[in-house]
Amino acid sequence: ILLTAQLIYKPMLVRMAEVWHDPSKRKRFDLIVIGMLLLIVGVTVVNVIVMGWIGISIMSLLYGLDFEQFRGLYIMLAAGGITAAIDFLYQTITVLRRQKDVMMLYVVTFGFSVFIPILLVNFTGLPGAVIGYLIVMCILMVLLVWEYLRIRKDLSNTQSGQTFSRRATVK
């Protein structure tokens, strides 16, 4: 899921930077971000459908193991979709030239990743590891969405202030 998403959005990063550079196209930039996140959701859903239909059988054939016991672990695919969304959001924040702002978010998420998966693995084994990974990635995604919205608000306020200053200077 992550590789598919990267294949789609990596070529768009330069274009996104150009759209962001023009203040009159900021709403278009937000639409690109929302569209890409919806596309990631779509890719994730397609992967869930394919895995439920023929994916488990193909993996069992390729690896010579019985993967039927993992049929209910579609949360692995959800975690893959969330990971793709995280990667895209980080790249988007980089386009905004504010990648330093996310360092603390990764430190906080690391703190959660130290104990959540360990606790869940001790209780349920492999499913606990998957659920732990999903929880940690959800925490990081929520923090990145929150940071993106904060950055957008800060940059919008800065742009409004600059526009107001220019108007005051012109008058």
mmCIF file of N, CA, C and O in Angstrom, residues 9-79:
data_model
loop_
_atom_site.group_PDB
_atom_site.id
_atom_site.type_symbol
_atom_site.label_atom_id
_atom_site.label_comp_id
_atom_site.label_asym_id
_atom_site.label_seq_id
_atom_site.Cartn_x
_atom_site.Cartn_y
_atom_site.Cartn_z
ATOM 1 N N TYR A 9 2.204 9.597 -5.502
ATOM 2 C CA TYR A 9 2.404 10.978 -5.051
ATOM 3 C C TYR A 9 3.824 11.505 -5.172
ATOM 4 O O TYR A 9 4.009 12.717 -5.251
ATOM 5 N N LYS A 10 4.841 10.662 -5.213
ATOM 6 C CA LYS A 10 6.216 11.187 -5.313
ATOM 7 C C LYS A 10 6.411 12.053 -6.560
ATOM 8 O O LYS A 10 6.998 13.124 -6.469
ATOM 9 N N PRO A 11 5.906 11.647 -7.735
ATOM 10 C CA PRO A 11 6.054 12.531 -8.897
ATOM 11 C C PRO A 11 5.278 13.848 -8.756
ATOM 12 O O PRO A 11 5.573 14.824 -9.446
ATOM 13 N N MET A 12 4.296 13.888 -7.846
ATOM 14 C CA MET A 12 3.477 15.092 -7.673
ATOM 15 C C MET A 12 4.100 16.107 -6.711
ATOM 16 O O MET A 12 3.605 17.226 -6.613
ATOM 17 N N LEU A 13 5.159 15.747 -5.998
ATOM 18 C CA LEU A 13 5.682 16.623 -4.948
ATOM 19 C C LEU A 13 6.165 17.966 -5.489
ATOM 20 O O LEU A 13 5.900 19.008 -4.891
ATOM 21 N N VAL A 14 6.845 17.962 -6.626
ATOM 22 C CA VAL A 14 7.318 19.223 -7.210
ATOM 23 C C VAL A 14 6.121 20.084 -7.615
ATOM 24 O O VAL A 14 6.102 21.290 -7.360
ATOM 25 N N ARG A 15 5.124 19.456 -8.198
ATOM 26 C CA ARG A 15 3.909 20.189 -8.580
ATOM 27 C C ARG A 15 3.200 20.739 -7.349
ATOM 28 O O ARG A 15 2.690 21.862 -7.360
ATOM 29 N N MET A 16 3.162 19.954 -6.288
ATOM 30 C CA MET A 16 2.554 20.430 -5.046
ATOM 31 C C MET A 16 3.302 21.645 -4.509
ATOM 32 O O MET A 16 2.684 22.601 -4.037
ATOM 33 N N ALA A 17 4.621 21.618 -4.593
ATOM 34 C CA ALA A 17 5.421 22.759 -4.140
ATOM 35 C C ALA A 17 5.119 24.001 -4.976
ATOM 36 O O ALA A 17 5.028 25.112 -4.441
ATOM 37 N N GLU A 18 4.949 23.813 -6.275
ATOM 38 C CA GLU A 18 4.609 24.941 -7.143
ATOM 39 C C GLU A 18 3.225 25.494 -6.814
ATOM 40 O O GLU A 18 3.027 26.709 -6.786
ATOM 41 N N VAL A 19 2.270 24.611 -6.553
ATOM 42 C CA VAL A 19 0.918 25.050 -6.187
ATOM 43 C C VAL A 19 0.972 25.799 -4.867
ATOM 44 O O VAL A 19 0.346 26.849 -4.701
ATOM 45 N N TRP A 20 1.742 25.287 -3.914
ATOM 46 C CA TRP A 20 1.842 25.930 -2.602
ATOM 47 C C TRP A 20 2.490 27.312 -2.718
ATOM 48 O O TRP A 20 2.122 28.247 -2.015
ATOM 49 N N HIS A 21 3.444 27.451 -3.609
ATOM 50 C CA HIS A 21 4.180 28.716 -3.758
ATOM 51 C C HIS A 21 3.270 29.868 -4.173
ATOM 52 O O HIS A 21 3.528 31.018 -3.839
ATOM 53 N N ASP A 22 2.196 29.577 -4.892
ATOM 54 C CA ASP A 22 1.244 30.596 -5.326
ATOM 55 C C ASP A 22 0.125 30.718 -4.284
ATOM 56 O O ASP A 22 -0.709 29.824 -4.163
ATOM 57 N N PRO A 23 0.091 31.822 -3.504
ATOM 58 C CA PRO A 23 -0.915 31.960 -2.441
ATOM 59 C C PRO A 23 -2.361 31.858 -2.930
ATOM 60 O O PRO A 23 -3.238 31.466 -2.167
ATOM 61 N N SER A 24 -2.611 32.170 -4.182
ATOM 62 C CA SER A 24 -3.981 32.086 -4.685
ATOM 63 C C SER A 24 -4.432 30.637 -4.908
ATOM 64 O O SER A 24 -5.613 30.381 -5.123
ATOM 65 N N LYS A 25 -3.497 29.691 -4.844
ATOM 66 C CA LYS A 25 -3.827 28.286 -5.080
ATOM 67 C C LYS A 25 -3.765 27.447 -3.807
ATOM 68 O O LYS A 25 -3.713 26.228 -3.871
ATOM 69 N N ARG A 26 -3.811 28.071 -2.652
ATOM 70 C CA ARG A 26 -3.692 27.324 -1.388
ATOM 71 C C ARG A 26 -4.859 26.354 -1.181
ATOM 72 O O ARG A 26 -4.684 25.268 -0.665
ATOM 73 N N LYS A 27 -6.053 26.738 -1.584
ATOM 74 C CA LYS A 27 -7.202 25.831 -1.445
ATOM 75 C C LYS A 27 -7.023 24.615 -2.356
ATOM 76 O O LYS A 27 -7.389 23.500 -1.998
ATOM 77 N N ARG A 28 -6.438 24.837 -3.517
ATOM 78 C CA ARG A 28 -6.154 23.729 -4.426
ATOM 79 C C ARG A 28 -5.155 22.768 -3.790
ATOM 80 O O ARG A 28 -5.276 21.551 -3.931
ATOM 81 N N PHE A 29 -4.169 23.319 -3.079
ATOM 82 C CA PHE A 29 -3.194 22.495 -2.377
ATOM 83 C C PHE A 29 -3.896 21.592 -1.368
ATOM 84 O O PHE A 29 -3.625 20.395 -1.292
ATOM 85 N N ASP A 30 -4.805 22.171 -0.593
ATOM 86 C CA ASP A 30 -5.558 21.387 0.389
ATOM 87 C C ASP A 30 -6.387 20.300 -0.293
ATOM 88 O O ASP A 30 -6.499 19.190 0.221
ATOM 89 N N LEU A 31 -6.944 20.610 -1.453
ATOM 90 C CA LEU A 31 -7.716 19.607 -2.203
ATOM 91 C C LEU A 31 -6.825 18.457 -2.680
ATOM 92 O O LEU A 31 -7.251 17.298 -2.690
ATOM 93 N N ILE A 32 -5.594 18.776 -3.072
ATOM 94 C CA ILE A 32 -4.649 17.734 -3.483
ATOM 95 C C ILE A 32 -4.353 16.815 -2.295
ATOM 96 O O ILE A 32 -4.345 15.592 -2.431
ATOM 97 N N VAL A 33 -4.143 17.411 -1.118
ATOM 98 C CA VAL A 33 -3.854 16.621 0.086
ATOM 99 C C VAL A 33 -5.045 15.718 0.416
ATOM 100 O O VAL A 33 -4.879 14.512 0.636
ATOM 101 N N ILE A 34 -6.230 16.274 0.426
ATOM 102 C CA ILE A 34 -7.426 15.484 0.734
ATOM 103 C C ILE A 34 -7.626 14.390 -0.319
ATOM 104 O O ILE A 34 -7.924 13.238 0.012
ATOM 105 N N GLY A 35 -7.441 14.733 -1.593
ATOM 106 C CA GLY A 35 -7.591 13.752 -2.665
ATOM 107 C C GLY A 35 -6.612 12.596 -2.534
ATOM 108 O O GLY A 35 -6.989 11.427 -2.714
ATOM 109 N N MET A 36 -5.377 12.909 -2.197
ATOM 110 C CA MET A 36 -4.380 11.850 -2.050
ATOM 111 C C MET A 36 -4.704 10.962 -0.853
ATOM 112 O O MET A 36 -4.560 9.725 -0.927
ATOM 113 N N LEU A 37 -5.157 11.550 0.234
ATOM 114 C CA LEU A 37 -5.533 10.746 1.398
ATOM 115 C C LEU A 37 -6.722 9.837 1.070
ATOM 116 O O LEU A 37 -6.754 8.675 1.485
ATOM 117 N N LEU A 38 -7.681 10.345 0.297
ATOM 118 C CA LEU A 38 -8.808 9.505 -0.135
ATOM 119 C C LEU A 38 -8.340 8.388 -1.071
ATOM 120 O O LEU A 38 -8.842 7.264 -1.005
ATOM 121 N N LEU A 39 -7.371 8.698 -1.915
ATOM 122 C CA LEU A 39 -6.807 7.684 -2.804
ATOM 123 C C LEU A 39 -6.121 6.580 -1.989
ATOM 124 O O LEU A 39 -6.250 5.391 -2.315
ATOM 125 N N ILE A 40 -5.422 6.950 -0.930
ATOM 126 C CA ILE A 40 -4.783 5.958 -0.061
ATOM 127 C C ILE A 40 -5.844 5.064 0.584
ATOM 128 O O ILE A 40 -5.664 3.847 0.678
ATOM 129 N N VAL A 41 -6.950 5.666 1.014
ATOM 130 C CA VAL A 41 -8.049 4.867 1.572
ATOM 131 C C VAL A 41 -8.555 3.894 0.511
ATOM 132 O O VAL A 41 -8.781 2.705 0.788
ATOM 133 N N GLY A 42 -8.714 4.359 -0.717
ATOM 134 C CA GLY A 42 -9.183 3.499 -1.802
ATOM 135 C C GLY A 42 -8.230 2.352 -2.090
ATOM 136 O O GLY A 42 -8.662 1.201 -2.260
ATOM 137 N N VAL A 43 -6.941 2.639 -2.143
ATOM 138 C CA VAL A 43 -5.939 1.590 -2.378
ATOM 139 C C VAL A 43 -5.977 0.561 -1.250
ATOM 140 O O VAL A 43 -5.878 -0.647 -1.485
ATOM 141 N N THR A 44 -6.157 1.045 -0.024
ATOM 142 C CA THR A 44 -6.232 0.135 1.124
ATOM 143 C C THR A 44 -7.456 -0.773 1.022
ATOM 144 O O THR A 44 -7.355 -1.992 1.238
ATOM 145 N N VAL A 45 -8.595 -0.210 0.671
ATOM 146 C CA VAL A 45 -9.828 -1.003 0.528
ATOM 147 C C VAL A 45 -9.662 -2.048 -0.583
ATOM 148 O O VAL A 45 -10.048 -3.212 -0.417
ATOM 149 N N VAL A 46 -9.070 -1.653 -1.702
ATOM 150 C CA VAL A 46 -8.842 -2.602 -2.801
ATOM 151 C C VAL A 46 -7.936 -3.742 -2.331
ATOM 152 O O VAL A 46 -8.183 -4.912 -2.631
ATOM 153 N N ASN A 47 -6.903 -3.401 -1.564
ATOM 154 C CA ASN A 47 -6.013 -4.444 -1.044
ATOM 155 C C ASN A 47 -6.741 -5.397 -0.104
ATOM 156 O O ASN A 47 -6.503 -6.603 -0.134
ATOM 157 N N VAL A 48 -7.618 -4.874 0.724
ATOM 158 C CA VAL A 48 -8.403 -5.728 1.620
ATOM 159 C C VAL A 48 -9.283 -6.677 0.803
ATOM 160 O O VAL A 48 -9.365 -7.876 1.095
ATOM 161 N N ILE A 49 -9.916 -6.145 -0.227
ATOM 162 C CA ILE A 49 -10.792 -6.979 -1.071
ATOM 163 C C ILE A 49 -9.978 -8.067 -1.770
ATOM 164 O O ILE A 49 -10.369 -9.244 -1.774
ATOM 165 N N VAL A 50 -8.848 -7.715 -2.350
ATOM 166 C CA VAL A 50 -8.022 -8.694 -3.068
ATOM 167 C C VAL A 50 -7.483 -9.754 -2.103
ATOM 168 O O VAL A 50 -7.495 -10.949 -2.420
ATOM 169 N N MET A 51 -7.034 -9.337 -0.933
ATOM 170 C CA MET A 51 -6.519 -10.312 0.037
ATOM 171 C C MET A 51 -7.633 -11.250 0.502
ATOM 172 O O MET A 51 -7.390 -12.434 0.698
ATOM 173 N N GLY A 52 -8.822 -10.725 0.698
ATOM 174 C CA GLY A 52 -9.933 -11.568 1.104
ATOM 175 C C GLY A 52 -10.383 -12.524 0.021
ATOM 176 O O GLY A 52 -10.854 -13.626 0.295
ATOM 177 N N TRP A 53 -10.208 -12.120 -1.221
ATOM 178 C CA TRP A 53 -10.683 -12.918 -2.347
ATOM 179 C C TRP A 53 -9.659 -13.997 -2.727
ATOM 180 O O TRP A 53 -9.941 -15.178 -2.626
ATOM 181 N N ILE A 54 -8.461 -13.575 -3.156
ATOM 182 C CA ILE A 54 -7.467 -14.555 -3.612
ATOM 183 C C ILE A 54 -6.101 -14.407 -2.948
ATOM 184 O O ILE A 54 -5.247 -15.264 -3.101
ATOM 185 N N GLY A 55 -5.893 -13.341 -2.232
ATOM 186 C CA GLY A 55 -4.559 -13.051 -1.682
ATOM 187 C C GLY A 55 -4.044 -14.089 -0.708
ATOM 188 O O GLY A 55 -2.882 -14.507 -0.783
ATOM 189 N N ILE A 56 -4.896 -14.522 0.213
ATOM 190 C CA ILE A 56 -4.484 -15.512 1.203
ATOM 191 C C ILE A 56 -4.093 -16.820 0.514
ATOM 192 O O ILE A 56 -3.072 -17.437 0.842
ATOM 193 N N SER A 57 -4.879 -17.231 -0.462
ATOM 194 C CA SER A 57 -4.583 -18.474 -1.200
ATOM 195 C C SER A 57 -3.262 -18.361 -1.947
ATOM 196 O O SER A 57 -2.458 -19.308 -1.950
ATOM 197 N N ILE A 58 -3.022 -17.228 -2.583
ATOM 198 C CA ILE A 58 -1.777 -17.033 -3.336
ATOM 199 C C ILE A 58 -0.577 -17.030 -2.388
ATOM 200 O O ILE A 58 0.445 -17.656 -2.684
ATOM 201 N N MET A 59 -0.701 -16.351 -1.256
ATOM 202 C CA MET A 59 0.406 -16.336 -0.293
ATOM 203 C C MET A 59 0.675 -17.746 0.242
ATOM 204 O O MET A 59 1.839 -18.133 0.397
ATOM 205 N N SER A 60 -0.371 -18.500 0.505
ATOM 206 C CA SER A 60 -0.194 -19.880 0.980
ATOM 207 C C SER A 60 0.544 -20.713 -0.070
ATOM 208 O O SER A 60 1.447 -21.489 0.265
ATOM 209 N N LEU A 61 0.192 -20.528 -1.324
ATOM 210 C CA LEU A 61 0.834 -21.260 -2.411
ATOM 211 C C LEU A 61 2.301 -20.841 -2.558
ATOM 212 O O LEU A 61 3.190 -21.682 -2.668
ATOM 213 N N LEU A 62 2.562 -19.542 -2.548
ATOM 214 C CA LEU A 62 3.924 -19.038 -2.739
ATOM 215 C C LEU A 62 4.875 -19.442 -1.607
ATOM 216 O O LEU A 62 6.026 -19.792 -1.855
ATOM 217 N N TYR A 63 4.408 -19.372 -0.388
ATOM 218 C CA TYR A 63 5.278 -19.629 0.762
ATOM 219 C C TYR A 63 5.186 -21.060 1.286
ATOM 220 O O TYR A 63 5.956 -21.450 2.163
ATOM 221 N N GLY A 64 4.232 -21.827 0.817
ATOM 222 C CA GLY A 64 4.097 -23.193 1.273
ATOM 223 C C GLY A 64 3.631 -23.300 2.722
ATOM 224 O O GLY A 64 3.875 -24.297 3.382
ATOM 225 N N LEU A 65 2.989 -22.265 3.203
ATOM 226 C CA LEU A 65 2.464 -22.231 4.568
ATOM 227 C C LEU A 65 0.969 -21.966 4.513
ATOM 228 O O LEU A 65 0.465 -21.393 3.551
ATOM 229 N N ASP A 66 0.286 -22.335 5.577
ATOM 230 C CA ASP A 66 -1.149 -22.087 5.643
ATOM 231 C C ASP A 66 -1.395 -20.700 6.257
ATOM 232 O O ASP A 66 -1.174 -20.504 7.445
ATOM 233 N N PHE A 67 -1.810 -19.759 5.430
ATOM 234 C CA PHE A 67 -2.078 -18.403 5.897
ATOM 235 C C PHE A 67 -3.543 -18.197 6.283
ATOM 236 O O PHE A 67 -3.929 -17.097 6.647
ATOM 237 N N GLU A 68 -4.351 -19.240 6.189
ATOM 238 C CA GLU A 68 -5.774 -19.124 6.525
ATOM 239 C C GLU A 68 -5.992 -18.631 7.948
ATOM 240 O O GLU A 68 -6.946 -17.925 8.229
ATOM 241 N N GLN A 69 -5.081 -18.990 8.850
ATOM 242 C CA GLN A 69 -5.225 -18.570 10.239
ATOM 243 C C GLN A 69 -5.121 -17.052 10.392
ATOM 244 O O GLN A 69 -5.546 -16.496 11.396
ATOM 245 N N PHE A 70 -4.547 -16.375 9.398
ATOM 246 C CA PHE A 70 -4.384 -14.922 9.463
ATOM 247 C C PHE A 70 -5.438 -14.178 8.653
ATOM 248 O O PHE A 70 -5.350 -12.970 8.480
ATOM 249 N N ARG A 71 -6.435 -14.870 8.153
ATOM 250 C CA ARG A 71 -7.462 -14.248 7.321
ATOM 251 C C ARG A 71 -8.149 -13.098 8.049
ATOM 252 O O ARG A 71 -8.494 -12.096 7.452
ATOM 253 N N GLY A 72 -8.333 -13.191 9.319
ATOM 254 C CA GLY A 72 -9.009 -12.134 10.075
ATOM 255 C C GLY A 72 -8.127 -10.953 10.415
ATOM 256 O O GLY A 72 -8.596 -9.959 10.963
ATOM 257 N N LEU A 73 -6.863 -11.019 10.081
ATOM 258 C CA LEU A 73 -5.947 -9.934 10.445
ATOM 259 C C LEU A 73 -5.854 -8.868 9.354
ATOM 260 O O LEU A 73 -4.771 -8.467 8.946
ATOM 261 N N TYR A 74 -6.998 -8.424 8.898
ATOM 262 C CA TYR A 74 -7.015 -7.364 7.896
ATOM 263 C C TYR A 74 -6.518 -6.052 8.479
ATOM 264 O O TYR A 74 -6.268 -5.103 7.739
ATOM 265 N N ILE A 75 -6.365 -6.026 9.788
ATOM 266 C CA ILE A 75 -5.833 -4.800 10.402
ATOM 267 C C ILE A 75 -4.391 -4.557 9.972
ATOM 268 O O ILE A 75 -3.929 -3.424 10.022
ATOM 269 N N MET A 76 -3.700 -5.606 9.510
ATOM 270 C CA MET A 76 -2.356 -5.395 8.951
ATOM 271 C C MET A 76 -2.450 -4.491 7.724
ATOM 272 O O MET A 76 -1.597 -3.631 7.519
ATOM 273 N N LEU A 77 -3.466 -4.713 6.932
ATOM 274 C CA LEU A 77 -3.650 -3.884 5.742
ATOM 275 C C LEU A 77 -4.069 -2.466 6.125
ATOM 276 O O LEU A 77 -3.638 -1.491 5.502
ATOM 277 N N ALA A 78 -4.901 -2.348 7.149
ATOM 278 C CA ALA A 78 -5.276 -1.014 7.638
ATOM 279 C C ALA A 78 -4.038 -0.274 8.128
ATOM 280 O O ALA A 78 -3.864 0.919 7.864
ATOM 281 N N ALA A 79 -3.161 -0.988 8.825
ATOM 282 C CA ALA A 79 -1.919 -0.379 9.301
ATOM 283 C C ALA A 79 -1.057 0.076 8.119
ATOM 284 O O ALA A 79 -0.417 1.132 8.175
#
